[in-house]
Short mmCIF file of C-alpha atoms and ligand atoms in Angstrom, two decimals:
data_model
loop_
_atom_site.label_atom_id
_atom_site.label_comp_id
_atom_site.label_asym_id
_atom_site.label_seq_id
_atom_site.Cartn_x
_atom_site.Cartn_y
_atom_site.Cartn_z
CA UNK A 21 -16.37 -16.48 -14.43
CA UNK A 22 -16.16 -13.67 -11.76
CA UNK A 23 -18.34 -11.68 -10.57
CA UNK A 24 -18.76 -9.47 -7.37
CA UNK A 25 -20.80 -11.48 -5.36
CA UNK A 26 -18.96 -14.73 -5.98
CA UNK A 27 -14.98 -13.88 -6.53
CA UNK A 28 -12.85 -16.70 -5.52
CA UNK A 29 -11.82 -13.53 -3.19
CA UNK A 30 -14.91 -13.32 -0.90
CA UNK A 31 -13.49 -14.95 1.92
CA UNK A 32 -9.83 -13.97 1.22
CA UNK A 33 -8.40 -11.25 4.25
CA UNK A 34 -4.79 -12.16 4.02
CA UNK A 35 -4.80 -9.17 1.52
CA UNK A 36 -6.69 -6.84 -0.81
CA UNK A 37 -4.13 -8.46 -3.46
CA UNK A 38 -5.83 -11.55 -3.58
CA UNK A 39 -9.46 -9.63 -5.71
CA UNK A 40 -10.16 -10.84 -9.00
CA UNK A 41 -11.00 -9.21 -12.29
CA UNK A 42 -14.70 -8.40 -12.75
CA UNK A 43 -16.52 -9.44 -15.95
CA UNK A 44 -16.56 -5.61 -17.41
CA UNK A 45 -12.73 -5.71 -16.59
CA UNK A 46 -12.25 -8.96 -18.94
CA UNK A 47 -14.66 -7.38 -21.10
CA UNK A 48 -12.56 -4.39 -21.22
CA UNK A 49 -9.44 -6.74 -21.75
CA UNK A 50 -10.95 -8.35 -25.08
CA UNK A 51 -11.66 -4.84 -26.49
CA UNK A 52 -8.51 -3.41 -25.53
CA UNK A 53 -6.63 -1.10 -27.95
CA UNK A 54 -3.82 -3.66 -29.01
CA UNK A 55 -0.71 -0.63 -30.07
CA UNK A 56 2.70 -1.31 -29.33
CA UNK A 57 3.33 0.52 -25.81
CA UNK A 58 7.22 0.93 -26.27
CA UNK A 59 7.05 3.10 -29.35
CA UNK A 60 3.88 4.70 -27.56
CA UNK A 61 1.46 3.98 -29.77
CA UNK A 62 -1.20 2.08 -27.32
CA UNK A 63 -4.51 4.50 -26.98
CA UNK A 64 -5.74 2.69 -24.29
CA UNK A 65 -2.75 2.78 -22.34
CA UNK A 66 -2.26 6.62 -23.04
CA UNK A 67 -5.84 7.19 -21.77
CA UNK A 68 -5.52 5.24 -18.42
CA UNK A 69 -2.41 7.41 -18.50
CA UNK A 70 -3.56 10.82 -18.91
CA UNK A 71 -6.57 10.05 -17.19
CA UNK A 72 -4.12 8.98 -13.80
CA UNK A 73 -2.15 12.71 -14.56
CA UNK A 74 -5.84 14.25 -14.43
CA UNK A 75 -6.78 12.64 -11.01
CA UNK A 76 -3.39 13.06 -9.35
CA UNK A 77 -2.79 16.42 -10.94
CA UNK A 78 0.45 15.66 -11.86
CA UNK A 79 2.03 16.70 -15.35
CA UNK A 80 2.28 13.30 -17.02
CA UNK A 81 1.88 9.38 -15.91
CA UNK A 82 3.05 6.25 -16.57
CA UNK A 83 1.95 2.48 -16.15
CA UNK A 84 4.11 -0.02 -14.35
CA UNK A 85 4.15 -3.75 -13.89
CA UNK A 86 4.21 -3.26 -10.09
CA UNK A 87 3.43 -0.81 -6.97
CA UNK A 88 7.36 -2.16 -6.57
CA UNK A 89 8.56 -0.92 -10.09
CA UNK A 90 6.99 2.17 -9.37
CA UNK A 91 8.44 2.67 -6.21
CA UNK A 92 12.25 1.33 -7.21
CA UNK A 93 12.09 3.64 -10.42
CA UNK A 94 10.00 6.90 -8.72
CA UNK A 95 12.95 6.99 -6.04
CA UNK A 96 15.43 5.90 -8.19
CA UNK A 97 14.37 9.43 -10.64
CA UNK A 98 16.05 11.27 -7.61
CA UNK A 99 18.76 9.53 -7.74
CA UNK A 100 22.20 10.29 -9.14
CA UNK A 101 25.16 9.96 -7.81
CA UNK A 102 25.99 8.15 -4.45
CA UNK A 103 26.70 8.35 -1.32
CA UNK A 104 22.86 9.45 -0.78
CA UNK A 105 20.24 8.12 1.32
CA UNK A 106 16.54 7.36 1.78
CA UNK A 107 14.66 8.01 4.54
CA UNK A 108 11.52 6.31 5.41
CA UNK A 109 9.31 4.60 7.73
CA UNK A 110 11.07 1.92 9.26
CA UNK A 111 8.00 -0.64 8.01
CA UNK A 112 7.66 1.35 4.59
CA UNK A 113 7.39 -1.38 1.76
CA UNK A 114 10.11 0.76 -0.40
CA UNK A 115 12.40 -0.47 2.18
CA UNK A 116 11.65 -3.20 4.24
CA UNK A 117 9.50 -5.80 1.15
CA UNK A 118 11.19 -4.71 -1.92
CA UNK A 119 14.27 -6.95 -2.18
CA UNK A 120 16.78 -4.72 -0.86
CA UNK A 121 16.24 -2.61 -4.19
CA UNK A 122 17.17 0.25 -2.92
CA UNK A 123 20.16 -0.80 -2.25
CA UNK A 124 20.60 -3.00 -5.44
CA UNK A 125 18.91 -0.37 -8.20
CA UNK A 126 19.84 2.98 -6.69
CA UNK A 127 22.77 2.20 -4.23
CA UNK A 128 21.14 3.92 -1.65
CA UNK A 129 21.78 3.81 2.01
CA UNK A 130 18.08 3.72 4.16
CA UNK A 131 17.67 6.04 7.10
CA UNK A 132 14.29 3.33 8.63
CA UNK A 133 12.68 6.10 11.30
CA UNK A 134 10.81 4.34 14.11
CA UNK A 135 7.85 7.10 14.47
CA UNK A 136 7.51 8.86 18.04
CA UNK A 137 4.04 8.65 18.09
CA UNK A 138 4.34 4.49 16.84
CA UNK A 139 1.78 5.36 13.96
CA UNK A 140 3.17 7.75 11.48
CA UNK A 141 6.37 9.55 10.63
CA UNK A 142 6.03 13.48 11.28
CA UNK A 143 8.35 16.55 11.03
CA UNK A 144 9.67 16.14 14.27
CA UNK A 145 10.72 12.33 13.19
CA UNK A 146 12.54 13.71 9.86
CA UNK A 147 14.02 16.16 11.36
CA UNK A 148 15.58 14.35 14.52
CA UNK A 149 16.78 11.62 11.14
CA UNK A 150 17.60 13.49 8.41
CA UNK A 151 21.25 13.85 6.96
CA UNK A 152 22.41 17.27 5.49
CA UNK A 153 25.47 19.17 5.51
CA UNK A 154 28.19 18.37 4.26
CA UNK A 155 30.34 15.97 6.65
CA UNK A 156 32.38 13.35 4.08
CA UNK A 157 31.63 10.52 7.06
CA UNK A 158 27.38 10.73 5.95
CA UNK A 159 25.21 9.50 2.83
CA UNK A 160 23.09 12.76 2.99
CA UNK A 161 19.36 12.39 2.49
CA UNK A 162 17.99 12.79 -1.03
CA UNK A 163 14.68 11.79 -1.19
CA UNK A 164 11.70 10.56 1.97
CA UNK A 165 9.44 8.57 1.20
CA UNK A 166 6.47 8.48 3.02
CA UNK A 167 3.85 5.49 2.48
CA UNK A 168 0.22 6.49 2.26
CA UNK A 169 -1.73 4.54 3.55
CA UNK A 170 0.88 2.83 5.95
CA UNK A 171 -1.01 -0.19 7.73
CA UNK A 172 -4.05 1.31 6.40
CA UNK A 173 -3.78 4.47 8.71
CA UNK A 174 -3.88 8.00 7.48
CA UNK A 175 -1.35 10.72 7.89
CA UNK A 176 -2.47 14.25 8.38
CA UNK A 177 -2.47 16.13 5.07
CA UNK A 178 -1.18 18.46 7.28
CA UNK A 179 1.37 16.53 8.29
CA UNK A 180 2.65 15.53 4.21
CA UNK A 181 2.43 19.32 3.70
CA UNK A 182 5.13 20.24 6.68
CA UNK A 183 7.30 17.26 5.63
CA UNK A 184 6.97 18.53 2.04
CA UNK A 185 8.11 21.85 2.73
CA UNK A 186 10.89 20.99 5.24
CA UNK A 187 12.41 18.70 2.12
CA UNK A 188 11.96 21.05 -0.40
CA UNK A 189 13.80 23.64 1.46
CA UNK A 190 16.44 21.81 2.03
CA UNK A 191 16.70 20.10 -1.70
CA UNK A 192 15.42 17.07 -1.01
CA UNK A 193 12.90 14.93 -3.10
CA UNK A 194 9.78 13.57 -1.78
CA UNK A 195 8.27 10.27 -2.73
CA UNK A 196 5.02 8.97 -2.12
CA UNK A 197 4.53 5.15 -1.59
CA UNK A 198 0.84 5.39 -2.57
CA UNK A 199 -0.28 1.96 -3.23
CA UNK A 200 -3.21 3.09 -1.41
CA UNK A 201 -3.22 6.25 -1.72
CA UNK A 202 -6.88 5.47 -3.44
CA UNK A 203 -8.22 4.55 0.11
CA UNK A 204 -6.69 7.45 1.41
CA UNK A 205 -8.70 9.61 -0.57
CA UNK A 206 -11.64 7.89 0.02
CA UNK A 207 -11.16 7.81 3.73
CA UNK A 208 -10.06 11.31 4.04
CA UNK A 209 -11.86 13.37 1.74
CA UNK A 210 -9.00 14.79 0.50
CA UNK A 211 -8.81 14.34 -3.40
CA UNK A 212 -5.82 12.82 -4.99
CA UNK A 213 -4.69 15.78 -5.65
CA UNK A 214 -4.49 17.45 -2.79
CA UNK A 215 -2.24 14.85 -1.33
CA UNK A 216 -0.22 14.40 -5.04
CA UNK A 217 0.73 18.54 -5.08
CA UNK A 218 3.29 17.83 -2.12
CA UNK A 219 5.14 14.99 -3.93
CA UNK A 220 7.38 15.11 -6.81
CA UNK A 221 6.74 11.44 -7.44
CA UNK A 222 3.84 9.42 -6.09
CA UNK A 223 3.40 5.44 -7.22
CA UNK A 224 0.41 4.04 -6.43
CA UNK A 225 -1.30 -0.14 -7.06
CA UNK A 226 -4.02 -0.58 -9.08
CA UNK A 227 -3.76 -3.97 -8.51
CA UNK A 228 -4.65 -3.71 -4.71
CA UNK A 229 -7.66 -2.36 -3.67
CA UNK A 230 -8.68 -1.03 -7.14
CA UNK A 231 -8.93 -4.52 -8.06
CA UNK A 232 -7.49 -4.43 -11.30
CA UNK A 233 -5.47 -7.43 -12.16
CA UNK A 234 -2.02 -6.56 -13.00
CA UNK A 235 0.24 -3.16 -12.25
CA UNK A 236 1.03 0.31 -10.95
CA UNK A 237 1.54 4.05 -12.07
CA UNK A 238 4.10 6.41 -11.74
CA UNK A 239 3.03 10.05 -11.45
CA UNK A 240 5.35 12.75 -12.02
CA UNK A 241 6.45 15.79 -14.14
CA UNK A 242 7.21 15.50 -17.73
CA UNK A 243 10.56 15.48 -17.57
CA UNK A 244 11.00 12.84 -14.34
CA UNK A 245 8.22 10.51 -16.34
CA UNK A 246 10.65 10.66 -19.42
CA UNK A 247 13.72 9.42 -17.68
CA UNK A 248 10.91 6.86 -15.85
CA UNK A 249 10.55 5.32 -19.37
CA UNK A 250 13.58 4.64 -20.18
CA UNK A 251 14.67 3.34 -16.11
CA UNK A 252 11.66 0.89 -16.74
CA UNK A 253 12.68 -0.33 -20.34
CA UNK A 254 16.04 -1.31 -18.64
CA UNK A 255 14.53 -3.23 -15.75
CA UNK A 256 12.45 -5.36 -18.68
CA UNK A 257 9.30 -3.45 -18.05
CA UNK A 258 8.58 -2.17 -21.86
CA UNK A 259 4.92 -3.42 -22.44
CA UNK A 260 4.15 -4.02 -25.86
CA UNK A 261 0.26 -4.57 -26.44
CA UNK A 262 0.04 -2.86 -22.65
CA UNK A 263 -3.97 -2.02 -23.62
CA UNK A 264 -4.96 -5.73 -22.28
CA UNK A 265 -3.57 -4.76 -18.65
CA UNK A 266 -4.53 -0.76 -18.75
CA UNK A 267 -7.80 -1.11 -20.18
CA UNK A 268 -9.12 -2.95 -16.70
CA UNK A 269 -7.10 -0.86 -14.58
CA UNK A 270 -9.19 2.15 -16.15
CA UNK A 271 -12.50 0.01 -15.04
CA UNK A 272 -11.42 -0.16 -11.76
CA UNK A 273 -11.08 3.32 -11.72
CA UNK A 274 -14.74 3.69 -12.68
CA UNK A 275 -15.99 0.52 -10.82
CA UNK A 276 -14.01 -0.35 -8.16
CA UNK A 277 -12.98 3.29 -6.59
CA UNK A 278 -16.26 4.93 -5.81
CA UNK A 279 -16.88 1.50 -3.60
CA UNK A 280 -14.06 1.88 -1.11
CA UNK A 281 -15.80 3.89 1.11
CA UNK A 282 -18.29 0.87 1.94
CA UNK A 283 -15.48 -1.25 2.19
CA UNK A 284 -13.55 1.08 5.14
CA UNK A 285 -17.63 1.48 6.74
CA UNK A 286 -17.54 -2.37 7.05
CA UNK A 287 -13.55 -2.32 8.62
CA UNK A 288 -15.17 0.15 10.66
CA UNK A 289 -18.39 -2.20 11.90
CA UNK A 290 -15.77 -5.23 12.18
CA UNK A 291 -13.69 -2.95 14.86
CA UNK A 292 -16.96 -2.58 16.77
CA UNK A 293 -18.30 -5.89 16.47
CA UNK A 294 -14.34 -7.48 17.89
CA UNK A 295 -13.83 -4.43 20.56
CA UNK A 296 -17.45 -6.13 22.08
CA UNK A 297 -15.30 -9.23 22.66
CA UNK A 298 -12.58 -7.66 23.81
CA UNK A 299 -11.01 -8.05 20.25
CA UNK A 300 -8.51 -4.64 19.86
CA UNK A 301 -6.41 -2.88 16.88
CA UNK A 302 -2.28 -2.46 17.48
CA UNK A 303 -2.93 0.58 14.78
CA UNK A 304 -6.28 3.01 14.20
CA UNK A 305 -8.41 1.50 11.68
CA UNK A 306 -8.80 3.99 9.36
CA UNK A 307 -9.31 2.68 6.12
CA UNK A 308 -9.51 -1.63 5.22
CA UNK A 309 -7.07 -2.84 7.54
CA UNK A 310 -7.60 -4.10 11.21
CA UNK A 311 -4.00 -5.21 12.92
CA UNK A 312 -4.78 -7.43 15.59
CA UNK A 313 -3.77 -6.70 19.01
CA UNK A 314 -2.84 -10.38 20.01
CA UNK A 315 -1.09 -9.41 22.86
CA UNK A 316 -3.69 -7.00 24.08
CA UNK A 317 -6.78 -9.11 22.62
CA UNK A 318 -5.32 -12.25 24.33
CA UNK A 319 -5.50 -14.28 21.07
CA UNK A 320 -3.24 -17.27 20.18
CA UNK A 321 -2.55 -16.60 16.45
CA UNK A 322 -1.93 -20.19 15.41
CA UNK A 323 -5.01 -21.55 17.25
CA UNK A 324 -6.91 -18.36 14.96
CA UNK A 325 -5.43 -19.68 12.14
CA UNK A 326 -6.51 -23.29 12.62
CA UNK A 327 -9.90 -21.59 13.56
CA UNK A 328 -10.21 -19.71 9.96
CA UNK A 329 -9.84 -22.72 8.81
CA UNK A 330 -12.77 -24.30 10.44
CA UNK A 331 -14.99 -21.62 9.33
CA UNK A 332 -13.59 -21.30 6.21
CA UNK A 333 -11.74 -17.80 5.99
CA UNK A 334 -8.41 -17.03 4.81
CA UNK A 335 -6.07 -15.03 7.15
CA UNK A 336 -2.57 -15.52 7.47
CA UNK A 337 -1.34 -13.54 10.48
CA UNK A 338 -2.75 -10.98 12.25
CA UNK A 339 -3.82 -8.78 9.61
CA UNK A 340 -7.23 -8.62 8.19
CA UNK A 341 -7.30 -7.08 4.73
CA UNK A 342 -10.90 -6.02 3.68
CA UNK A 343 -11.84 -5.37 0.05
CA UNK A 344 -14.89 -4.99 -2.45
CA UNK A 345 -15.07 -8.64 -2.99
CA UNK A 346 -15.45 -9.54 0.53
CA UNK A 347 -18.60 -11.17 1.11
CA UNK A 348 -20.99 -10.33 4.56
CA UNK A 349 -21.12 -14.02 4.86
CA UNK A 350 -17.24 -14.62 5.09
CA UNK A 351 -17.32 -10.82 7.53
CA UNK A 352 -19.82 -13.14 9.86
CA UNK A 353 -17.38 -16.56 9.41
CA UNK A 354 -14.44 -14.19 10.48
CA UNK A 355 -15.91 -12.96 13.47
CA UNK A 356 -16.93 -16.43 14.20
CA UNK A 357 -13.39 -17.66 13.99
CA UNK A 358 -12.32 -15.14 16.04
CA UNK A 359 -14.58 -15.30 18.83
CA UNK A 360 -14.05 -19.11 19.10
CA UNK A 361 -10.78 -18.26 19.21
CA UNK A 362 -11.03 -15.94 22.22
CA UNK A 363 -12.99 -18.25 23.90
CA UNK A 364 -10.31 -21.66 23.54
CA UNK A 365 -7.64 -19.12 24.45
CA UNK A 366 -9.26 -17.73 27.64
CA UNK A 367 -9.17 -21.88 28.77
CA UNK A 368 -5.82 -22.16 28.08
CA UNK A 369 -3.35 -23.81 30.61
CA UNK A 370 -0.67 -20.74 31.99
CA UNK A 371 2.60 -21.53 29.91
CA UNK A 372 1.05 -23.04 26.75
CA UNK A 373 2.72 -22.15 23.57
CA UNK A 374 1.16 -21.61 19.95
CA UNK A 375 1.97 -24.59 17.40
CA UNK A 376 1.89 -21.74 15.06
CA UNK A 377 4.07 -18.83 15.09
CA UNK A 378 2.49 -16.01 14.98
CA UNK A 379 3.72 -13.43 11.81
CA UNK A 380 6.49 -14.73 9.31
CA UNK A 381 5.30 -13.18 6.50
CA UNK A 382 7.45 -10.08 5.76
CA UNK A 383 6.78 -7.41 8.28
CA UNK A 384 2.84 -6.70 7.03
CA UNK A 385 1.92 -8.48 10.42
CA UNK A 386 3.49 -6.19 12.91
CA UNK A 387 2.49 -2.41 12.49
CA UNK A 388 3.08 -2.08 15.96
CA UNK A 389 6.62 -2.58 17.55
CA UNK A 390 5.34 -3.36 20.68
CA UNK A 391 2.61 -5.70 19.69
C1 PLP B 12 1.79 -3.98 -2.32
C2 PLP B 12 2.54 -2.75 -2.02
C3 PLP B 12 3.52 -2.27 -2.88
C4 PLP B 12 3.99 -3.03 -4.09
O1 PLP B 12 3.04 -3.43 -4.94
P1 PLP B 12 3.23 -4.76 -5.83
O2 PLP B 12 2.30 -4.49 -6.95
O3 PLP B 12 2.86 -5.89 -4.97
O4 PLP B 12 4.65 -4.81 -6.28
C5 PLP B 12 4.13 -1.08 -2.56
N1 PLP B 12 3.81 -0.41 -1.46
C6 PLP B 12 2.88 -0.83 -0.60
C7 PLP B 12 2.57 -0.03 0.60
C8 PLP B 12 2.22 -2.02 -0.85
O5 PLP B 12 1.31 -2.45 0.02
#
């Protein structure tokens, strides 16, 4: 079994997907309320739920399979009657890793901003993109979505609250792609509530940093959390004995949560220990996520790769996911890896070319467009 100190996950950085369940979240499982979720009758699952409404201070909440489900149905809430469009961060997972759903579920056309400031999208991006008015050539802009955290960096609360306003004026929904929106919080100080009053939806993973093995929520007012139900029921998302996979979601909660901060402290130490061999960040590392700067940091990604290998570390590309299963020993391996790396690649004839290309899995490896 499990536990903390020896997950199956401690050397794992391709992503903070890959944690385990703890032994009080299996625990949790076995004692589970087991009521029948589609005709509401599941306690547990109503308690992770009103517990999630409490946090985010949102009227009402409700569990999904995915971060995707919740994003495909808390957009698709908005939704009516097409032409409309989306607009949204041109790397935003609602758009660019959800199976065209957008298009597919809620016939929407995508309006993908490139950010002026290459890090986050802010008033002036929206309002140089939006759609309004009334021209029959357009799909006018119903709903942005912003994604917090977006390669693990924050946006200014600040920020959300001009977008927020802007939208609202101008009778447009705002979505909040907040898979981890947890390590925002942490990060930030700013409680989840603060960031949830400027959304009319916000879905966020519990299955990502939180740890928890399986799902998502959708927070949102009564009424949008009603008509929720019934768009997840049709996509095959009615949960019947729902308790086994909200009861260890509302452990991670408990456990998992207050423990981000010291995972973001170590991202932080891991930035200072790389920057010391030259080692740099295509995005700030604000939270668990350090992009490497191959480019920049000189580093041939496939000869990496081959080199986490050899010290036995899991990476994929250039992203390095931390989470609270990561072991100090596998943070030392890493560095290791990447520092033998720097070292073969600094000998490297002029003109040689990486076995291994560098990326390929979705667009999580590039936050940067110039990197
Ligand atoms: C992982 C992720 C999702 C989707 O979550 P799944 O549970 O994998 O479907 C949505 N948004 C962001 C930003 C994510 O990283």
């Amino acid at each position: 079994m499990s536990d903390l100190k020896t997950s199956p996950a401690a050397n794992e950085f391709r992503s903070d997907t890959f944690t385990t369940p703890t032994p009080s979240m299996l625990t949790a499982m076995a004692n589970a309320s087991f009521g029948d979720d589609v005709y509401q009758e599941d306690d547990i699952t109503k308690k992770f739920q009103s517990e999630i409404a409490r946090i985010t201070g949102m009227e009402d909440a409700l569990f999904m399979l995915s971060g995707t489900m919740g994003n495909q149905i808390g957009v698709r809430v908005h939704l009516n009657q097409p032409p409309h469009s989306v607009l949204c961060d041109y790397r935003a997972h609602v758009y660019a890793e959800e199976g065209a759903g957008l298009a597919v579920l809620s016939q929407a056309m995508v309006t993908p901003v490139h950010p002026a400031n290459g890090i986050y999208v802010t008033l002036e991006d929206v309002k140089k993109w939006v759609i309004m008015g009334e021209d029959i050539h357009t799909a006018p802009t119903k709903v942005i979505s912003l994604e917090l955290t977006i390669g693990g960096v924050l946006t200014p609360l600040q920020e959300i609250e001009k977008i927020s306003e802007f939208a609202h004026a101008n009778d447009i929904k705002v979505h909040c792609d907040g898979a981890r929106l947890w390590n925002a919080s942490a990060a930030s100080g700013h409680s989840m509530a603060e960031y949830c009053k400027h959304f009319d939806t916000v879905s966020m993973c519990v299955s990502k940093g939180l740890g928890a093995p399986v799902g998502g929520v959708l927070a949102s007012s009564k009424s949008n959390i009603k008509r929720a139900r019934w768009l997840r029921k049709q996509l095959g998302g009615g949960i019947r004995q729902a308790g086994v996979l909200t009861a260890p979601a509302l452990v991670a909660l408990e456990e998992v949560w207050p423990t981000m901060k010291n995972t973001h402290l170590k991202a932080k130490r891991l930035e200072k220990d790389l920057a010391e061999i030259g080692v740099v960040p295509q995005i700030p590392v604000d939270t668990n996520f350090f992009f490497i700067d191959a480019k920049r940091s000189k580093i041939d990604v496939g000869i990496l790769l081959e080199q986490c290998k050899k010290f036995d570390v899991k990476l994929q590309d250039e992203r390095i996911a931390l989470h609270h299963q990561i072991s100090d020993e596998a943070i030392e391996n890493l560095k290791a890896a990447i520092a033998e790396t720097v070292n073969i690649t600094k000998n490297l004839e002029p003109g040689y070319v990486s076995q291994v290309p560098s990326g390929g899995y979705g667009s999580s490896s590039k936050m940067n467009e110039y990197s």
